[in-house]
Amino acid sequence: MKRIVTATVINQSGVLNRITGLMTKRQFNIESITVGHTETEGVSKMTFVVNVDGDGKIEQLIKQLNKQIDVLKVSDITDQAIVVRELALIKVISNAQIRSEISGIIEPFRASIIDVSRESITVQVTGDSEKIEAIIDLLRPYGIKEMVRTGITAFPRGSQKSVTDIKQYSILN
Amino acid sequence: MRAKAKPEAEAVTAEMTGAEVLIHSLKKENVEVLFGYPGGAVLPIYDALYRSPIKHILSKHEQGSIHAAEGYARVSGKPGVVIATSGPGATNLVTGITDAMMDSLPLVIFTGQVASTVIGTDAFQEADIMGITAPITKHNYQVRDVQDLPRIIKEAFHIATTGRPGPVLVDIPKDVANKTISPDYDSTIHLPGYQPTFSPNILQIKKLADAVGQAKKPVILAGAGILHANAGKELLTFTEKHKIPVVNTLLGLGSYPGQHPLFLGMGGMHGTYTANMALYECDLLISIGARFDDRLTGNLAHFAKNAVVAHIDVDPAEIGKNVPTQIPIVSDAREALRKLVDVDSETPDTEDWRNQLTENSKNYPLWKKTNTDEFLPQQVVELVHEYTKGDAIITTDVGQHQMWAAQYYAFTDANRWVTSGGLGTMGFGFPAAVGAQLAFPDQTVVALTGDGGFQMTLQELSTLQELNLPVKVVIMNNHTLGMVRQWQEAFYEERYSHSLLPVQPDFVKLGEAYGIKSYKVETQEEARVVFEEAFSHRDPVLIDCRVSGKENVYPMIAPGKGLHQMIGVKP
Ligand SMILES: Cc1ncc(C[n+]2csc(CCOP(=O)(O)OP(=O)(O)O)c2C)c(N)n1
Ligand SMILES: [Mg+2]
């Protein structure tokens, strides 16, 4: 199963290496990682998407991450109310004739064209992973020359009212 | 000799080099002995050491330094401190660092590094020791700014010795060691991401106490966590209060009196029948400071499958890692045991259970060949026990002799057993004895080693000679890589591929070359004569014990089998 895990870390050199290293050592399958600064200076947040089988495995991952000295907090936010965003840049083959056709396709996604050349345009889109998959599917028939995705970043919504079943990996269950 | 030595920098506010700050900080941490080896990148540190009263033990290989530091830490409970130069000096430490990580030994390791200006250029003797040691240290630091050094050293010692102990490495570029500053020793530790739990949750303690009250077949699995937490007395009180039998892990030996009626022996691959059957049949398993290593559990499908499992460990990540746990307790072992003793709880009726276990012990004791003239390896351990009155610090290497030492020495006290458990590092035993002897100069320290493993780190004989350390090196010489040979006999139809050692150095001459009294013994009688002499004085000794090469360690659980499927339980 796919889980979204965030880790708040002290921005030390080597911290990324330690974390990815432990994931490799313990055979966790990372689908994506994003890292960036937070509101606190010297503190970064990582968002991982990992593929694990079973609660035991994700519990191990969280505990192992927590054990790292530079890790301040780890949460599995998969089952919380969260905002999730990913950014994708998609370079699509297109000439002048079909450019407006593509504009029409991407409009409902609130994506934008950020670069135009004679034989291609570059579309920028942000959203959750499904939305990005959807726009990619629609653009594929035109020919995708190049594509990059950032991987998701996420955090809990301001209000968690709608959530009933938040997974806790407290050892005091 | 000490010409031109500057008076020691005492005034804390004075200008100092990074190297001097390091030495000063080590004094503040009450470090008495350093295990190290010099080289280019640590020349500034060694220069500062030249003027320092801290004892430095020059090994003959950095692996010797770090295993000695491990031995020192294991018996003293204090952190072992190691210094090595950049590049090859640092990479020579890797096996020892991994060993310390696996067996939770507190070490603080200082490595030199090439100057910051050339890091990343593949400079002479540059190695990415931060990258190399990230997965094998509890934490590591590279000092970028010399002003951070006092704080980093404080943090390194704090991290190494608290919570679940482990190795911490501090990498110091040469220019950082040379730089002059006015150090600030008052800078405090700041580790917001590191707050190990010390005291148990009292509700969980009550839950466990209730489970104890209801158990019919309880057993305690006591690991090295008992030793790290200095909880032997509390364990004894708790088990005697409720009459709960105790099994030790390999590393936990000595945490419970070996002759106690509630003691069942060591569990695991070469554990006693009684211990393993107790783990197999119990209805309540309380694991304290043990991590359910596969060599202990055997096939997990058969492990304690009818038991409620309670696990007390200071490292939450160990709980539930290998064995599903119904009563998790994150705590220091001593704190948890104290609370368990204090809390109101019923004492279970374990009489039938204990009778059953006693019956097992009677019917299936450890056994060795009888009616033979051969000099058996087990007899060497028994003789060492006899001539040291069971009171020596025993270090071992890895292999058959290690298992026989664990089975036959009958440890009664804590911190007198030094062995490489998690990593199973050949070459560990002899240098570890050097470190143990330095921690306790007046005690008898015996290095029980194999003829194979001894040859991996025997260069430390030179260290014995130099310091006249009274370590007694007992080589259990079976002319084979015995444990490998045993597996080839059992699982590879006796194809002894590269496990026989018919050609060997003359160990007696070898010892003598290092100025050490050395003996060869081929029978029990000869051994008695030599042991009598060897254990009567305070000089180093090497004894080459020529034992039978065909013995196997029994009983045994074959790989993939459960604890109840032991072989070789009877002659
Ligand atoms: C560094 C290292 N290399 C290889 C092994 C694999 N190994 C485990 S036991 C053993 C044989 C040890 O032989 P010896 O030291 O003579 O001890 P014995 O088993 O004969 O008592 C070997 C090769 C190891 N544990 N460590
Ligand atoms: Mg051997």
PDB file of N, CA and C in Angstrom, chain B residues 19 22 37-49 83-86 110-114 125 172-174 177:
ATOM      1  N   ALA B  19      42.793  21.208  18.000  1.00  0.00           N
ATOM      2  CA  ALA B  19      43.315  19.963  18.580  1.00  0.00           C
ATOM      3  C   ALA B  19      43.383  20.059  20.094  1.00  0.00           C
ATOM      4  N   LEU B  22      40.008  19.789  21.580  1.00  0.00           N
ATOM      5  CA  LEU B  22      39.584  18.389  21.619  1.00  0.00           C
ATOM      6  C   LEU B  22      40.119  17.693  22.867  1.00  0.00           C
ATOM      7  N   TYR B  37      45.791   5.546  16.595  1.00  0.00           N
ATOM      8  CA  TYR B  37      46.902   5.346  15.665  1.00  0.00           C
ATOM      9  C   TYR B  37      47.086   6.637  14.878  1.00  0.00           C
ATOM     10  N   PRO B  38      48.308   7.181  14.834  1.00  0.00           N
ATOM     11  CA  PRO B  38      48.475   8.496  14.224  1.00  0.00           C
ATOM     12  C   PRO B  38      48.573   8.457  12.703  1.00  0.00           C
ATOM     13  N   GLY B  39      48.589   9.626  12.114  1.00  0.00           N
ATOM     14  CA  GLY B  39      48.717   9.769  10.663  1.00  0.00           C
ATOM     15  C   GLY B  39      48.601  11.237  10.306  1.00  0.00           C
ATOM     16  N   GLY B  40      48.827  11.533   9.024  1.00  0.00           N
ATOM     17  CA  GLY B  40      48.923  12.916   8.568  1.00  0.00           C
ATOM     18  C   GLY B  40      47.817  13.829   9.052  1.00  0.00           C
ATOM     19  N   ALA B  41      46.577  13.410   8.853  1.00  0.00           N
ATOM     20  CA  ALA B  41      45.462  14.307   9.139  1.00  0.00           C
ATOM     21  C   ALA B  41      45.246  14.533  10.627  1.00  0.00           C
ATOM     22  N   VAL B  42      45.805  13.653  11.473  1.00  0.00           N
ATOM     23  CA  VAL B  42      45.630  13.840  12.919  1.00  0.00           C
ATOM     24  C   VAL B  42      46.921  14.294  13.591  1.00  0.00           C
ATOM     25  N   LEU B  43      47.908  14.707  12.787  1.00  0.00           N
ATOM     26  CA  LEU B  43      49.157  15.206  13.394  1.00  0.00           C
ATOM     27  C   LEU B  43      48.906  16.330  14.388  1.00  0.00           C
ATOM     28  N   PRO B  44      48.039  17.300  14.087  1.00  0.00           N
ATOM     29  CA  PRO B  44      47.803  18.347  15.088  1.00  0.00           C
ATOM     30  C   PRO B  44      47.240  17.766  16.384  1.00  0.00           C
ATOM     31  N   ILE B  45      46.369  16.762  16.279  1.00  0.00           N
ATOM     32  CA  ILE B  45      45.773  16.160  17.474  1.00  0.00           C
ATOM     33  C   ILE B  45      46.850  15.412  18.258  1.00  0.00           C
ATOM     34  N   TYR B  46      47.688  14.678  17.541  1.00  0.00           N
ATOM     35  CA  TYR B  46      48.751  13.943  18.242  1.00  0.00           C
ATOM     36  C   TYR B  46      49.757  14.899  18.872  1.00  0.00           C
ATOM     37  N   ASP B  47      49.938  16.049  18.264  1.00  0.00           N
ATOM     38  CA  ASP B  47      50.843  17.026  18.866  1.00  0.00           C
ATOM     39  C   ASP B  47      50.262  17.554  20.178  1.00  0.00           C
ATOM     40  N   ALA B  48      48.952  17.783  20.182  1.00  0.00           N
ATOM     41  CA  ALA B  48      48.303  18.244  21.416  1.00  0.00           C
ATOM     42  C   ALA B  48      48.347  17.142  22.478  1.00  0.00           C
ATOM     43  N   LEU B  49      48.242  15.908  22.025  1.00  0.00           N
ATOM     44  CA  LEU B  49      48.281  14.753  22.923  1.00  0.00           C
ATOM     45  C   LEU B  49      49.641  14.607  23.595  1.00  0.00           C
ATOM     46  N   ILE B  83      40.910   7.252  18.189  1.00  0.00           N
ATOM     47  CA  ILE B  83      41.380   8.259  17.241  1.00  0.00           C
ATOM     48  C   ILE B  83      42.044   7.551  16.069  1.00  0.00           C
ATOM     49  N   ALA B  84      41.722   7.977  14.853  1.00  0.00           N
ATOM     50  CA  ALA B  84      42.406   7.420  13.692  1.00  0.00           C
ATOM     51  C   ALA B  84      42.563   8.520  12.652  1.00  0.00           C
ATOM     52  N   THR B  85      43.507   8.307  11.766  1.00  0.00           N
ATOM     53  CA  THR B  85      43.730   9.318  10.749  1.00  0.00           C
ATOM     54  C   THR B  85      42.702   9.191   9.620  1.00  0.00           C
ATOM     55  N   SER B  86      42.764  10.104   8.673  1.00  0.00           N
ATOM     56  CA  SER B  86      41.800  10.106   7.571  1.00  0.00           C
ATOM     57  C   SER B  86      42.027   8.887   6.672  1.00  0.00           C
ATOM     58  N   PHE B 110      37.091   9.626  16.875  1.00  0.00           N
ATOM     59  CA  PHE B 110      37.550  10.842  16.198  1.00  0.00           C
ATOM     60  C   PHE B 110      38.393  10.435  15.002  1.00  0.00           C
ATOM     61  N   THR B 111      37.995  10.911  13.826  1.00  0.00           N
ATOM     62  CA  THR B 111      38.813  10.651  12.645  1.00  0.00           C
ATOM     63  C   THR B 111      39.347  11.972  12.123  1.00  0.00           C
ATOM     64  N   GLY B 112      40.590  11.934  11.651  1.00  0.00           N
ATOM     65  CA  GLY B 112      41.107  13.090  10.949  1.00  0.00           C
ATOM     66  C   GLY B 112      40.481  13.140   9.565  1.00  0.00           C
ATOM     67  N   GLN B 113      40.484  14.314   8.996  1.00  0.00           N
ATOM     68  CA  GLN B 113      39.987  14.459   7.625  1.00  0.00           C
ATOM     69  C   GLN B 113      40.930  15.413   6.904  1.00  0.00           C
ATOM     70  N   VAL B 114      40.991  15.305   5.599  1.00  0.00           N
ATOM     71  CA  VAL B 114      41.810  16.258   4.842  1.00  0.00           C
ATOM     72  C   VAL B 114      41.277  17.675   5.082  1.00  0.00           C
ATOM     73  N   GLN B 125      44.644  10.650   0.853  1.00  0.00           N
ATOM     74  CA  GLN B 125      44.030  10.057   2.045  1.00  0.00           C
ATOM     75  C   GLN B 125      42.673  10.668   2.393  1.00  0.00           C
ATOM     76  N   ILE B 172      37.207  15.360  11.857  1.00  0.00           N
ATOM     77  CA  ILE B 172      37.799  16.685  12.067  1.00  0.00           C
ATOM     78  C   ILE B 172      38.813  17.006  10.975  1.00  0.00           C
ATOM     79  N   PRO B 173      38.474  17.908  10.058  1.00  0.00           N
ATOM     80  CA  PRO B 173      39.433  18.302   9.019  1.00  0.00           C
ATOM     81  C   PRO B 173      40.695  18.899   9.655  1.00  0.00           C
ATOM     82  N   LYS B 174      41.801  18.681   8.973  1.00  0.00           N
ATOM     83  CA  LYS B 174      43.092  19.058   9.558  1.00  0.00           C
ATOM     84  C   LYS B 174      43.176  20.556   9.852  1.00  0.00           C
ATOM     85  N   ALA B 177      41.504  21.406  13.064  1.00  0.00           N
ATOM     86  CA  ALA B 177      42.316  21.043  14.234  1.00  0.00           C
ATOM     87  C   ALA B 177      43.431  22.061  14.475  1.00  0.00           C
TER      88      ALA B 177
END
